[in-house]
Structures are given as C-alpha cells and as structure tokens.
mmCIF file of C-alpha atoms and ligand atoms in Angstrom:
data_model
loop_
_atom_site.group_PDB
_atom_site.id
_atom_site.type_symbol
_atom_site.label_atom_id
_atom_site.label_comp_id
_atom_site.label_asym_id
_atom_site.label_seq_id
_atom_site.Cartn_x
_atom_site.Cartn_y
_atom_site.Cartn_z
ATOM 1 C CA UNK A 1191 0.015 2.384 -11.307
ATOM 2 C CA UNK A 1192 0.590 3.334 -7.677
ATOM 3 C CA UNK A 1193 4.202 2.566 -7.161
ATOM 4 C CA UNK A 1194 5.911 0.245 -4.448
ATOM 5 C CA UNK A 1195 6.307 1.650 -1.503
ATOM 6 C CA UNK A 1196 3.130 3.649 -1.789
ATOM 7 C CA UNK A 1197 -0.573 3.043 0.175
ATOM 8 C CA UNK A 1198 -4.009 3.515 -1.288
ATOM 9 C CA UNK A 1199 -7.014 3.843 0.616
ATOM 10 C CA UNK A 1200 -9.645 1.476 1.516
ATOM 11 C CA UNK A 1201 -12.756 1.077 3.241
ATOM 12 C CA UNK A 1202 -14.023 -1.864 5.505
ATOM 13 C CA UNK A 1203 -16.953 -3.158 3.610
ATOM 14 C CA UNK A 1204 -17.330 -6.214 5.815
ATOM 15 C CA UNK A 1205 -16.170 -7.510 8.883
ATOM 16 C CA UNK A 1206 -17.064 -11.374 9.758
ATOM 17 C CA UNK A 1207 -16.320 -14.063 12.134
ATOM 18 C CA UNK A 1208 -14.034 -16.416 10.686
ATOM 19 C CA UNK A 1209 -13.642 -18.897 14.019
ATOM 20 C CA UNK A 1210 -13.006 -17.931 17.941
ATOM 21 C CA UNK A 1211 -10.616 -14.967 17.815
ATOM 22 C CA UNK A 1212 -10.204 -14.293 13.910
ATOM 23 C CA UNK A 1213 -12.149 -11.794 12.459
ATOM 24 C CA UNK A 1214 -12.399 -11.913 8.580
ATOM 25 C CA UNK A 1215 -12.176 -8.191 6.678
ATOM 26 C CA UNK A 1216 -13.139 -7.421 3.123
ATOM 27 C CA UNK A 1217 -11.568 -4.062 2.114
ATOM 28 C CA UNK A 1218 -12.620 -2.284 -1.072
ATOM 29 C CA UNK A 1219 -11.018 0.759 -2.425
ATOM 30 C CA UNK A 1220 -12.202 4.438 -0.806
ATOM 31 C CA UNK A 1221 -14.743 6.113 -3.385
ATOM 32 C CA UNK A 1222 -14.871 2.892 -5.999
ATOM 33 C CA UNK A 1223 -11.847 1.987 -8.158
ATOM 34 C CA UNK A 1224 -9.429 -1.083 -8.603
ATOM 35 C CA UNK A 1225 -6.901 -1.992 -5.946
ATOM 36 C CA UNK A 1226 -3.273 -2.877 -6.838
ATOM 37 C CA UNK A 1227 -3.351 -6.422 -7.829
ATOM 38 C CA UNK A 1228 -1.473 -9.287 -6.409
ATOM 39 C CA UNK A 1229 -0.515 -12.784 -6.682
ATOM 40 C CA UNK A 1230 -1.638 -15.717 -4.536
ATOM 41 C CA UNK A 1231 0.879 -15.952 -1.013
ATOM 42 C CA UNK A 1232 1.055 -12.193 -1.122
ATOM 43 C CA UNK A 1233 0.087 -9.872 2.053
ATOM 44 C CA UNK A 1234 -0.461 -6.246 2.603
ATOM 45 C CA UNK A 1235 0.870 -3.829 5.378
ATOM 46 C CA UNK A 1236 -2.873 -2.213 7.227
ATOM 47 C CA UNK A 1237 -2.263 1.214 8.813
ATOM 48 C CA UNK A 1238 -4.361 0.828 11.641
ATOM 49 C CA UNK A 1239 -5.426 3.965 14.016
ATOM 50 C CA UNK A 1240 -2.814 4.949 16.061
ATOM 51 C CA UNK A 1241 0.349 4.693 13.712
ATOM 52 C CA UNK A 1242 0.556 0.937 13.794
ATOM 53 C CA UNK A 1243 1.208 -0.948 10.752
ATOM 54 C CA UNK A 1244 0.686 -5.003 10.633
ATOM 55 C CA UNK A 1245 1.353 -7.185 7.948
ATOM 56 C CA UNK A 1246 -1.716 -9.684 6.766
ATOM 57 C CA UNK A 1247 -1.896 -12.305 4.441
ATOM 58 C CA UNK A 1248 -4.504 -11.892 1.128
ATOM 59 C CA UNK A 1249 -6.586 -14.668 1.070
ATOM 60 C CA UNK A 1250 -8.253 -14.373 -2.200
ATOM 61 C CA UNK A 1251 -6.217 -16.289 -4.900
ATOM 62 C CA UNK A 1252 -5.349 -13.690 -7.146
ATOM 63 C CA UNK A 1253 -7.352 -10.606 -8.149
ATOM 64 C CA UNK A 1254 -7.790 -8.186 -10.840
ATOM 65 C CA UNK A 1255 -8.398 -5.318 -8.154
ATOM 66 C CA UNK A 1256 -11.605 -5.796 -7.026
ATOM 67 C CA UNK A 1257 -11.136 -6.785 -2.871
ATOM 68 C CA UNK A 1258 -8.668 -7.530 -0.042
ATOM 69 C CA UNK A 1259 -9.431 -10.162 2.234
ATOM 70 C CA UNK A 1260 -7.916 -10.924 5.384
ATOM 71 C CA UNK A 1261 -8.326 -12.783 8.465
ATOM 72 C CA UNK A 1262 -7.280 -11.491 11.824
ATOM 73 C CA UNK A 1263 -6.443 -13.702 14.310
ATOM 74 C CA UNK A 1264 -6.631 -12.007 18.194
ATOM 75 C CA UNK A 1265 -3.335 -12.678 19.571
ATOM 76 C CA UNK A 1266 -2.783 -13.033 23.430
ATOM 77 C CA UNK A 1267 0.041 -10.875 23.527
ATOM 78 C CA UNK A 1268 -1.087 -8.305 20.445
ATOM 79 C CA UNK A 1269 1.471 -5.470 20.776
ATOM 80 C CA UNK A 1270 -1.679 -3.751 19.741
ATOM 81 C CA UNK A 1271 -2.470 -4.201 15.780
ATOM 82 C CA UNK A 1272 -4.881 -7.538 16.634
ATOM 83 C CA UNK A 1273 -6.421 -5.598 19.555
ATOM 84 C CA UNK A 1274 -7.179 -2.337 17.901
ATOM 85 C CA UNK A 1275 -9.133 -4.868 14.794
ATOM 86 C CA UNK A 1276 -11.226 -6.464 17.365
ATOM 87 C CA UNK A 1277 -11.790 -3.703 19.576
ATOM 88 C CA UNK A 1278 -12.029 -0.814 17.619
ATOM 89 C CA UNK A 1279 -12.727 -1.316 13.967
ATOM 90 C CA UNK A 1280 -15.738 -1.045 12.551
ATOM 91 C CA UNK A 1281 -17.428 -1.183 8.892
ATOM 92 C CA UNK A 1282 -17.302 1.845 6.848
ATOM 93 C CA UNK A 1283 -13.706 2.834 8.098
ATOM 94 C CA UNK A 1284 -11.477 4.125 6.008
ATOM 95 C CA UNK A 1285 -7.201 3.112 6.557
ATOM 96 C CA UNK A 1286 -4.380 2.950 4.483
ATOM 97 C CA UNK A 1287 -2.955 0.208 2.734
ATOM 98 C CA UNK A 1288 0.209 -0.663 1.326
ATOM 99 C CA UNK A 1289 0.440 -2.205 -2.275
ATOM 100 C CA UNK A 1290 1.022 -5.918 -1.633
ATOM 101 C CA UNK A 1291 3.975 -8.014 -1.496
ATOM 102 C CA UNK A 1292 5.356 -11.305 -1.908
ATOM 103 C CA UNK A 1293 7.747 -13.102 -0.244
ATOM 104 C CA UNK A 1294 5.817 -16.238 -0.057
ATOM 105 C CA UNK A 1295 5.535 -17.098 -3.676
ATOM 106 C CA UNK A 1296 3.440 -19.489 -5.354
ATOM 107 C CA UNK A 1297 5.325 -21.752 -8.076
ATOM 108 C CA UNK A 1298 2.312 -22.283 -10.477
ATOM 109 C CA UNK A 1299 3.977 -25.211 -12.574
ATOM 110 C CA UNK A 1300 5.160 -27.669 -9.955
ATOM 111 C CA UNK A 1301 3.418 -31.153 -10.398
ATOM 112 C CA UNK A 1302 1.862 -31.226 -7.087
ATOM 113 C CA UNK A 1303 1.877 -28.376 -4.375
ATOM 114 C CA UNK A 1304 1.827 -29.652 -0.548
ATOM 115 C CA UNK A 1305 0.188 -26.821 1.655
ATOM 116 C CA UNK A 1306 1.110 -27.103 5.404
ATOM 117 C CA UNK A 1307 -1.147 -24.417 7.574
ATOM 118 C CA UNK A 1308 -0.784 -23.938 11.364
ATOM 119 C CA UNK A 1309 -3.770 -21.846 12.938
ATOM 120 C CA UNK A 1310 -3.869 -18.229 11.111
ATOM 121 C CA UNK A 1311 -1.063 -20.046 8.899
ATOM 122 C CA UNK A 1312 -3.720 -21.146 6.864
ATOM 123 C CA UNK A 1313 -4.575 -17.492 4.851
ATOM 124 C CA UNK A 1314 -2.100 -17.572 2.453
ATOM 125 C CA UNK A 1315 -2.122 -21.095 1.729
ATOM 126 C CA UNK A 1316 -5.621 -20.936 1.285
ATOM 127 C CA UNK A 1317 -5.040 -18.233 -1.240
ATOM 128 C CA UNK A 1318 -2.796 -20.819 -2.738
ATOM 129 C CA UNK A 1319 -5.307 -23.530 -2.599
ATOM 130 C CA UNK A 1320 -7.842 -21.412 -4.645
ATOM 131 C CA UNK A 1321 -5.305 -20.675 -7.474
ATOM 132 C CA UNK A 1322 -3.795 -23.862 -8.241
ATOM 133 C CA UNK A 1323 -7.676 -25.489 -8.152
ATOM 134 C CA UNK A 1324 -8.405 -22.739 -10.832
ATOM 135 C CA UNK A 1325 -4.800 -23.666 -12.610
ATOM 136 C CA UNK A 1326 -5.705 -27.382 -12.546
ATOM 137 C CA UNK A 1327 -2.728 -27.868 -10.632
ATOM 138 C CA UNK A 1328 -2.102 -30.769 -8.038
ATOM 139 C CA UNK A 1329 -2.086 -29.832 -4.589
ATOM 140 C CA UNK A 1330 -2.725 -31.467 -1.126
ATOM 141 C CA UNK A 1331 -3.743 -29.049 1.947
ATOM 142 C CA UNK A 1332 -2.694 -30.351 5.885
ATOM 143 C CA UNK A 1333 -4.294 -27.844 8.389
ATOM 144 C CA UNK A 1334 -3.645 -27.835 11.954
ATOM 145 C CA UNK A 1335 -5.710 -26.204 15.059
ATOM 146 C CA UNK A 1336 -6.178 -26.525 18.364
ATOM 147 C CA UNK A 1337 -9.558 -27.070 18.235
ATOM 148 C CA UNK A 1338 -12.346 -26.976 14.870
ATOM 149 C CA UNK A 1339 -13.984 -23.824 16.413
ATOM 150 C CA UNK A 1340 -9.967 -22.402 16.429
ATOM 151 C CA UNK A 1341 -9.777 -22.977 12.692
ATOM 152 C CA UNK A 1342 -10.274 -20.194 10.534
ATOM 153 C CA UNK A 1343 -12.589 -20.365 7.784
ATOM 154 C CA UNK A 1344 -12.311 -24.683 7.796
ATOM 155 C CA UNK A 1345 -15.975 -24.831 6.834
ATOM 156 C CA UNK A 1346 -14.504 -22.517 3.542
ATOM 157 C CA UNK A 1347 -12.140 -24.921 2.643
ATOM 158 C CA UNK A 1348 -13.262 -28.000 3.436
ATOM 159 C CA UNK A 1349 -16.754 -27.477 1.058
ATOM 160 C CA UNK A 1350 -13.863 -26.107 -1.812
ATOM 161 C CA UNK A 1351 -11.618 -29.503 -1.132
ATOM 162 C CA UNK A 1352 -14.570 -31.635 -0.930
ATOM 163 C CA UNK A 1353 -15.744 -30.362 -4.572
ATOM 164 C CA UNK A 1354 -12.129 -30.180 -5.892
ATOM 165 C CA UNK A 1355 -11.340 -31.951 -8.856
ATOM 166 C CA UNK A 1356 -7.134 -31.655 -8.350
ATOM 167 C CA UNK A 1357 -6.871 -31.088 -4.535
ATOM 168 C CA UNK A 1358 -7.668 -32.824 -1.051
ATOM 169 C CA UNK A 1359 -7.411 -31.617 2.566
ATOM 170 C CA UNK A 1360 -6.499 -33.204 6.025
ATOM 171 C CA UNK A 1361 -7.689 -31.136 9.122
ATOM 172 C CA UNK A 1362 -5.863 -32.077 12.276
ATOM 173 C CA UNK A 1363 -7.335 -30.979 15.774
ATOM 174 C CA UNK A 1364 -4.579 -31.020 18.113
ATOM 175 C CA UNK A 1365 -6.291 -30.664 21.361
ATOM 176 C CA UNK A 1366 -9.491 -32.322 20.876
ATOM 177 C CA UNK A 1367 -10.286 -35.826 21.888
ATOM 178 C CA UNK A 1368 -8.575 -38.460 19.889
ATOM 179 C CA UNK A 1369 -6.501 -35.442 18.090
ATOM 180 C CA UNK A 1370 -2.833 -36.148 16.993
ATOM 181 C CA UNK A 1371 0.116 -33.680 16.320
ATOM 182 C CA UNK A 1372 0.192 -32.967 12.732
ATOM 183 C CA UNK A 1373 3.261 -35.420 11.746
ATOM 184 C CA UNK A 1374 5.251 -33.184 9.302
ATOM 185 C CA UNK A 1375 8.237 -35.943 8.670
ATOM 186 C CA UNK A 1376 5.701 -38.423 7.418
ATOM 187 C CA UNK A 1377 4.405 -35.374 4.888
ATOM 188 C CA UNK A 1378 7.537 -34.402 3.984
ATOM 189 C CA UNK A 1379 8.598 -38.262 3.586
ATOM 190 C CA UNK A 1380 6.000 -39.070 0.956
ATOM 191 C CA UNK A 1381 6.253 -36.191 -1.106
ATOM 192 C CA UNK A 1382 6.883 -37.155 -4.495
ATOM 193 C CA UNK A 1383 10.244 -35.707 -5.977
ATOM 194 C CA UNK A 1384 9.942 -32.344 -7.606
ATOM 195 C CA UNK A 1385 6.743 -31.727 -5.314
ATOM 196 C CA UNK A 1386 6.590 -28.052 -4.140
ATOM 197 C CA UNK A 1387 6.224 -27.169 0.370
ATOM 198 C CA UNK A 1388 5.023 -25.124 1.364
ATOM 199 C CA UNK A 1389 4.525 -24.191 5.321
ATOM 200 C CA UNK A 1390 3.014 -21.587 6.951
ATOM 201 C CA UNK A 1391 2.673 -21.298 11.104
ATOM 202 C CA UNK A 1392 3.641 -21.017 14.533
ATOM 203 C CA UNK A 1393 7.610 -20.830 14.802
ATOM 204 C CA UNK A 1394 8.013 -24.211 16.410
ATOM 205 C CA UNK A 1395 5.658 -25.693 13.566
ATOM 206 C CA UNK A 1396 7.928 -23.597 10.969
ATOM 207 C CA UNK A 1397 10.955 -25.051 12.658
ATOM 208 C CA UNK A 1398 9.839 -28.533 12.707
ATOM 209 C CA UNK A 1399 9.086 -28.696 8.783
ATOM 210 C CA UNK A 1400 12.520 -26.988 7.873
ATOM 211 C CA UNK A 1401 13.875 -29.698 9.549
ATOM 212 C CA UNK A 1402 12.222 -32.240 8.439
ATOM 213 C CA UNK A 1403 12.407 -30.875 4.461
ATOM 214 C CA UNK A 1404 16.350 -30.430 4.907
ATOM 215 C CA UNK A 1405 17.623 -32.880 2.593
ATOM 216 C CA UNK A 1406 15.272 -32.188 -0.200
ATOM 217 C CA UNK A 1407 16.135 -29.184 -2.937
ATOM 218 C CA UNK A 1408 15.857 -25.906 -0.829
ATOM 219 C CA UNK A 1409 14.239 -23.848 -4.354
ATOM 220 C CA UNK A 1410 11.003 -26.714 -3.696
ATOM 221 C CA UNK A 1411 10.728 -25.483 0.501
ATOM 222 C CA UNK A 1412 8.678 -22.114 1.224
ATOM 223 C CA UNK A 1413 8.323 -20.722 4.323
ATOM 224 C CA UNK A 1414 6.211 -18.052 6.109
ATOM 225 C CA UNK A 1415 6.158 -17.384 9.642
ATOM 226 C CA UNK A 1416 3.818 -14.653 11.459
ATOM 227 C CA UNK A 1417 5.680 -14.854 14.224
ATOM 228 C CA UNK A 1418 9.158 -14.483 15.148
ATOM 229 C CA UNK A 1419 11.184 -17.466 16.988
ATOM 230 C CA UNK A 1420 13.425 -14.941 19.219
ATOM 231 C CA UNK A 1421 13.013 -11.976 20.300
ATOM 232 C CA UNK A 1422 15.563 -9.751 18.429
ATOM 233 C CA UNK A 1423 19.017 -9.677 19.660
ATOM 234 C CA UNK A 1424 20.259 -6.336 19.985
ATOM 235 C CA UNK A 1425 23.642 -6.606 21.610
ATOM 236 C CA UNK A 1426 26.893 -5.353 19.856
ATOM 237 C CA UNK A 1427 27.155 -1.361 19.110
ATOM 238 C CA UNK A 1428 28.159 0.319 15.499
ATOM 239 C CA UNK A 1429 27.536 3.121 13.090
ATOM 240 C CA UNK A 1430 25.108 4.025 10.471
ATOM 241 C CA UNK A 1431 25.803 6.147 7.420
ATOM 242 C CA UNK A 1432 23.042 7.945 5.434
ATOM 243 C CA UNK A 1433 24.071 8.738 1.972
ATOM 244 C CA UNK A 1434 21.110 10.775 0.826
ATOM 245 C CA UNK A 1435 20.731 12.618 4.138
ATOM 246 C CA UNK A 1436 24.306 12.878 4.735
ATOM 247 C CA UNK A 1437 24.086 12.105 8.758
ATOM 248 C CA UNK A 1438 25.676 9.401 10.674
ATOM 249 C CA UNK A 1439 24.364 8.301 14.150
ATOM 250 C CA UNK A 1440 25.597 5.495 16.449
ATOM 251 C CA UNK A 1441 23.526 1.850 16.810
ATOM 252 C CA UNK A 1442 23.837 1.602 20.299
ATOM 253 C CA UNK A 1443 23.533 -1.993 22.189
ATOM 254 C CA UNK A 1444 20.039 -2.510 23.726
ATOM 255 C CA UNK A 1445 18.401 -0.728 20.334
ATOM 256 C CA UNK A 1446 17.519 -1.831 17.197
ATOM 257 C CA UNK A 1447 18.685 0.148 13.828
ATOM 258 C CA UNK A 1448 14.870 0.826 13.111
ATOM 259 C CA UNK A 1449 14.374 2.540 16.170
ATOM 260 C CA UNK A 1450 17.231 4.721 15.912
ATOM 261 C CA UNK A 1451 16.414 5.756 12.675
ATOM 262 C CA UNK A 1452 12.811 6.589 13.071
ATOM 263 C CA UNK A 1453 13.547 8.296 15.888
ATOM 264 C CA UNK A 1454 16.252 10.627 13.924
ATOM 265 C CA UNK A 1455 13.086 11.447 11.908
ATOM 266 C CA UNK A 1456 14.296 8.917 9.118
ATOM 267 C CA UNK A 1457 11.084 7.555 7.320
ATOM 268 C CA UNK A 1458 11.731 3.668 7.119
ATOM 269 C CA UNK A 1459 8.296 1.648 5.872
ATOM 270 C CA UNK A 1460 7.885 -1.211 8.839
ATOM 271 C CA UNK A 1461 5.381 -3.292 10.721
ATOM 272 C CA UNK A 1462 6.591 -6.598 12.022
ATOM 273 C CA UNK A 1463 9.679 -5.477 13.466
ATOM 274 C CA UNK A 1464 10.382 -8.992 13.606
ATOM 275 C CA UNK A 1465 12.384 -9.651 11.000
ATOM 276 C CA UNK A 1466 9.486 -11.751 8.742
ATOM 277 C CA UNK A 1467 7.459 -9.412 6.885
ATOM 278 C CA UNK A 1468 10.034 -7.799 4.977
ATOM 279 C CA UNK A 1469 8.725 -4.246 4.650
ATOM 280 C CA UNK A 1470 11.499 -2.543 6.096
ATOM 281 C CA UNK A 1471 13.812 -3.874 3.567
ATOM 282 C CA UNK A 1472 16.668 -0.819 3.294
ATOM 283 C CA UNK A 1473 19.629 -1.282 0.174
ATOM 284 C CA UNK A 1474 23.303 -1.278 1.812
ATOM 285 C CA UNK A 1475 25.864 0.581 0.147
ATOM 286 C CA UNK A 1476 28.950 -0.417 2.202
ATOM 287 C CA UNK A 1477 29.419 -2.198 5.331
ATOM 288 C CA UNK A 1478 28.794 -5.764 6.273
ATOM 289 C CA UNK A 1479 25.380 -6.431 7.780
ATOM 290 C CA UNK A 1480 24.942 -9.020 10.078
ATOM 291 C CA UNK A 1481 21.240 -10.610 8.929
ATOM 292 C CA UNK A 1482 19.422 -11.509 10.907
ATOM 293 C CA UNK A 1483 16.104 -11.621 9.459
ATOM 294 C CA UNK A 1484 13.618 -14.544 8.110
ATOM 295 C CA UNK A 1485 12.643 -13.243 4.878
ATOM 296 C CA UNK A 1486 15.830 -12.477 2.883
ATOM 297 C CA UNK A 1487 17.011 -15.897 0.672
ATOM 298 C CA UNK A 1488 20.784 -16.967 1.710
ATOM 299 C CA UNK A 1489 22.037 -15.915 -1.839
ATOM 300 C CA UNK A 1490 20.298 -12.662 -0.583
ATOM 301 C CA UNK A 1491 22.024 -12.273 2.519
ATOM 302 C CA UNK A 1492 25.340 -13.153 0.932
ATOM 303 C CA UNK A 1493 24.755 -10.865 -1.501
ATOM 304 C CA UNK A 1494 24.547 -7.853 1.131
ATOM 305 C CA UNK A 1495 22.830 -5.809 -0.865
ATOM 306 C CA UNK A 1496 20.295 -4.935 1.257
ATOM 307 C CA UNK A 1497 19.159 -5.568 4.906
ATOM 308 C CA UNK A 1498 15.863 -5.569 7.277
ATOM 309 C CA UNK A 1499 16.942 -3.118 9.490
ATOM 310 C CA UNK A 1500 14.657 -3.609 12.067
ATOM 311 C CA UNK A 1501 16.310 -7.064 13.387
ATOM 312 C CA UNK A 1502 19.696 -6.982 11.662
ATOM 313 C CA UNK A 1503 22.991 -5.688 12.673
ATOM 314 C CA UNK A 1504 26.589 -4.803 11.472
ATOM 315 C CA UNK A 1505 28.925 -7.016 11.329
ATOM 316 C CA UNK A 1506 31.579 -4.302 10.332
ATOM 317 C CA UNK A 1507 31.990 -1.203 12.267
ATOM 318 C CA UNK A 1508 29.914 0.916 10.379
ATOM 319 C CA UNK A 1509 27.076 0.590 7.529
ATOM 320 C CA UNK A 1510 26.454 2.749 5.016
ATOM 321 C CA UNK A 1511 22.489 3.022 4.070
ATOM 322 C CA UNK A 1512 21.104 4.520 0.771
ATOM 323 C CA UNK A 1513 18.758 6.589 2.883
HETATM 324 S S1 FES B 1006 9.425 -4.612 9.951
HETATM 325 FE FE1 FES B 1006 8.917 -6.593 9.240
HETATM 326 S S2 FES B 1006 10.803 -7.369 8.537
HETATM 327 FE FE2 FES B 1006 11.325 -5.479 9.417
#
C-alpha cells in the first residue's frame, strides 16, 4: 500500500495521437508491478522533467493496477507541463507519479448519468462512460469540440456508444459548417429527476452548466474544470503559523501562500496552482481562511478545516497551518 501523498514510478510504454494537439500516454509501473488503483473520474499528479507537476485525468474506467492512461492536450499558453509532453517526452521514460485522487466522483447507483465533455473535458467522463456501460448503468454522453479532428479520442467513443447497450452519445462541432453551440439549458431541462451531471470543460462551458443546473439538488451536479476562471487574486496581506515547524512568516500582497511557503523550504504537494486540482490541500488549525478554491464542497469550506493554499487567503489576521 503506498500511502497518500506518496509517488511511484512509471515508465512511458506508449505515446499516441489522440486528435490535433493531444497526445495519449499509457504509463506502466518501473520494473513490472501493480499501480495504486483508482476509481473512474480520478486523476494523477505527473512529475515531469524540470520540477513541474500537472494534474491529468485517468481515462481508463477503473483498474486493478495494471495502466494509467492519459490524454494531453497542447495548450497555447502551457506554463510548461503540456509543452515539455509534446516536446520532450519520449517512450521508455521513467517519472514519478502521484497515487490518484478523486474529486470528481462517480455516483455508481444513480438511474441515469448525463456526461457533459468540453474538448480535453472529455477524459474523465470517458472514464465514466466505460464504468457505468460495464455497471449496466444509464448514461447519456454530450461532447463538444471545435472541430472532429480537435476531439480527443471521438473515434474511441463513438464505436463504444454505438455498441452500447445502456448509453448514447451526441458529438457537437462548434466551428464546423452547420455546427451549433452545445445547448446545456435544454440538457439540463430534460433531465429526468434524480438524474446525476456531470460537466467537465473550459471555464465558460463549466460556468454555463452551473447555471443552468442551479435549481436542481446540488449532491446530483459534478463539476471539473482544468482550467481556472481568474487568475488568482492575491491582494490583502496576513500571517502564517507552522505548528510542526514552529516558524511564522508574513503572506505578503502580490504573493500567493504556496509560494511563500515553498520558498521558506516548506514541502507543500502542488501542481495546478489554480485552485482546481486539489493537491495542495493543507489542514487549518486556527484562523479563518478565505477559500478561494474550486475543489473544496461549501460544507467544506464552512467547515475550515482545511484550505488550498495555493489560491486561498486569510480572512483573519493570521492562520495557523499543521505544517
Ligand atoms: S495546486 Fe492545484 S489546487 Fe492548489
């Protein structure tokens, strides 16, 4: 049992096109072996070369610890983990990986599952897809792209939804001829009470389906983004406490918490540093944080038990961290 918080190491077995700018990675254990398992919406953190750490979505269902798969999408603006995959790794490397996670949860017994993909949005629903087809479950995919060649691994899923016996998909190209937005209100309209949504995208597309699902029962609406909708907001200066170190050090405005930690040579697990992947997750001992983060639930932030310290604040003078 490797324990939470921990990495094992892998090796790229294959590396694959997926669709224009997403590679697709298989990564098997270093030297043979079973990889901690996981559950289908769950992602790992990658340690690429050069100390970066990016979060990616498992697209395999569920496994008993035989492969990760992931799909990499080349982004525009790549603060470097996308870049360094498509420039620089090759087959037969070995990295790091983190044990996987899940904040994007799969409820198994819901009477009909609605998947709603954006782009690179679609890996974890199509890890979703795959499980409740093997559960028997109901479930109805909606995938949107700019173009088909933009869509990662559609030829995948439309073969598995054209030979499903409990599931159906609707591809939408948004920027070829005769292609329509993807009309989330009418999908969220026609979803049969006690239905399960799930959405998984660009921030506006996130947005749009929050807003549209906000008068149905929030435990039904699940949410991923890959991308934040702000940049974070670091105005407004306080103090951090460290109760295991015993050191206190001032949050300045114009930093974030994460980066005054790390550089006081405090080891804090991260990647995003966006607020939505949830690996830098810290418990609070005292102090009000000021949360600012997508991942935590609102019972979770109320709670203020812990924080994501690379986007959240103080709302109190100081914090007190068990770190
Ligand atoms: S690093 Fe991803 S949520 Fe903080």
């Amino acid at each position: 049992m490797i324990p939470a918080g921990d990495t094992v190491e892998v090796v790229v077995q294959t590396m694959s096109v997926a669709a224009d700018d997403v590679l697709m990675l298989e990564l098997r254990r270093a030297g043979g072996g079973t990889l901690p398992t996981f559950a289908a919406g769950a992602h790992v953190d990658l340690h690429l070369p050069g100390g970066i750490v990016r979060s990616y979505s498992l697209l395999n269902p569920m496994d008993a610890g035989t492969c990760y798969r992931l799909a990499v999408h080349r982004h525009p603006s790549s603060r470097g983990g996308s870049r360094c995959v498509h420039e620089s790794l090759r087959v037969g490397q070995h990295l790091l990986a983190g044990v996987p996670r899940n904040e994007f949860e799969l409820d198994e017994c819901a009477s009909l599952s609605i998947l709603v993909a954006g782009g690179i949005g679609i890996t974890p629903l199509w890890s979703m897809a795959q499980r409740l087809e093997s559960l028997g479950r109901a479930w109805e995919l909606h995938y949107a792209a700019r173009t088909r060649g933009k869509a990662a691994l559609l030829s995948e899923v439309e073969a598995f939804a054209s030979a499903s016996r409990h599931g159906r998909m609707q591809f939408h190209a948004t920027r070829e001829a005769g292609g329509r937005r993807i009309d989330l209100v009418s999908i969220v309209a026609l979803a049969p009470a006690g239905a399960h949504l799930y959405c998984c995208g660009p921030a506006e597309m996130v947005d749009a389906f929050v807003e549209a699902a906000c008068d149905r029962p929030r435990s039904e609406i699940h949410v991923e983004r890959f991308e934040s909708a702000a940049p974070v907001d670091t105005a407004g200066a306080f103090t951090v406490h460290l109760v295991r170190s015993g050191r206190s050090m001032p949050v300045p405005a114009g930093r974030t918490l994460l980066a005054v930690l790390v550089e006081s040579g405090i080891a804090v697990p991260h990647s995003c540093e966006q607020g939505i992947c949830g690996s830098c997750e810290v418990p609070v001992i005292d102090g009000q944080p000021d949360h600012r983060d997508s991942v935590l639930t609102d019972r979770e932030k109320q709670a203020n038990r812990t924080m994501l310290v690379c986007c959240s604040r103080a709302k109190s003078a100081s914090l007190t961290l068990d770190l």
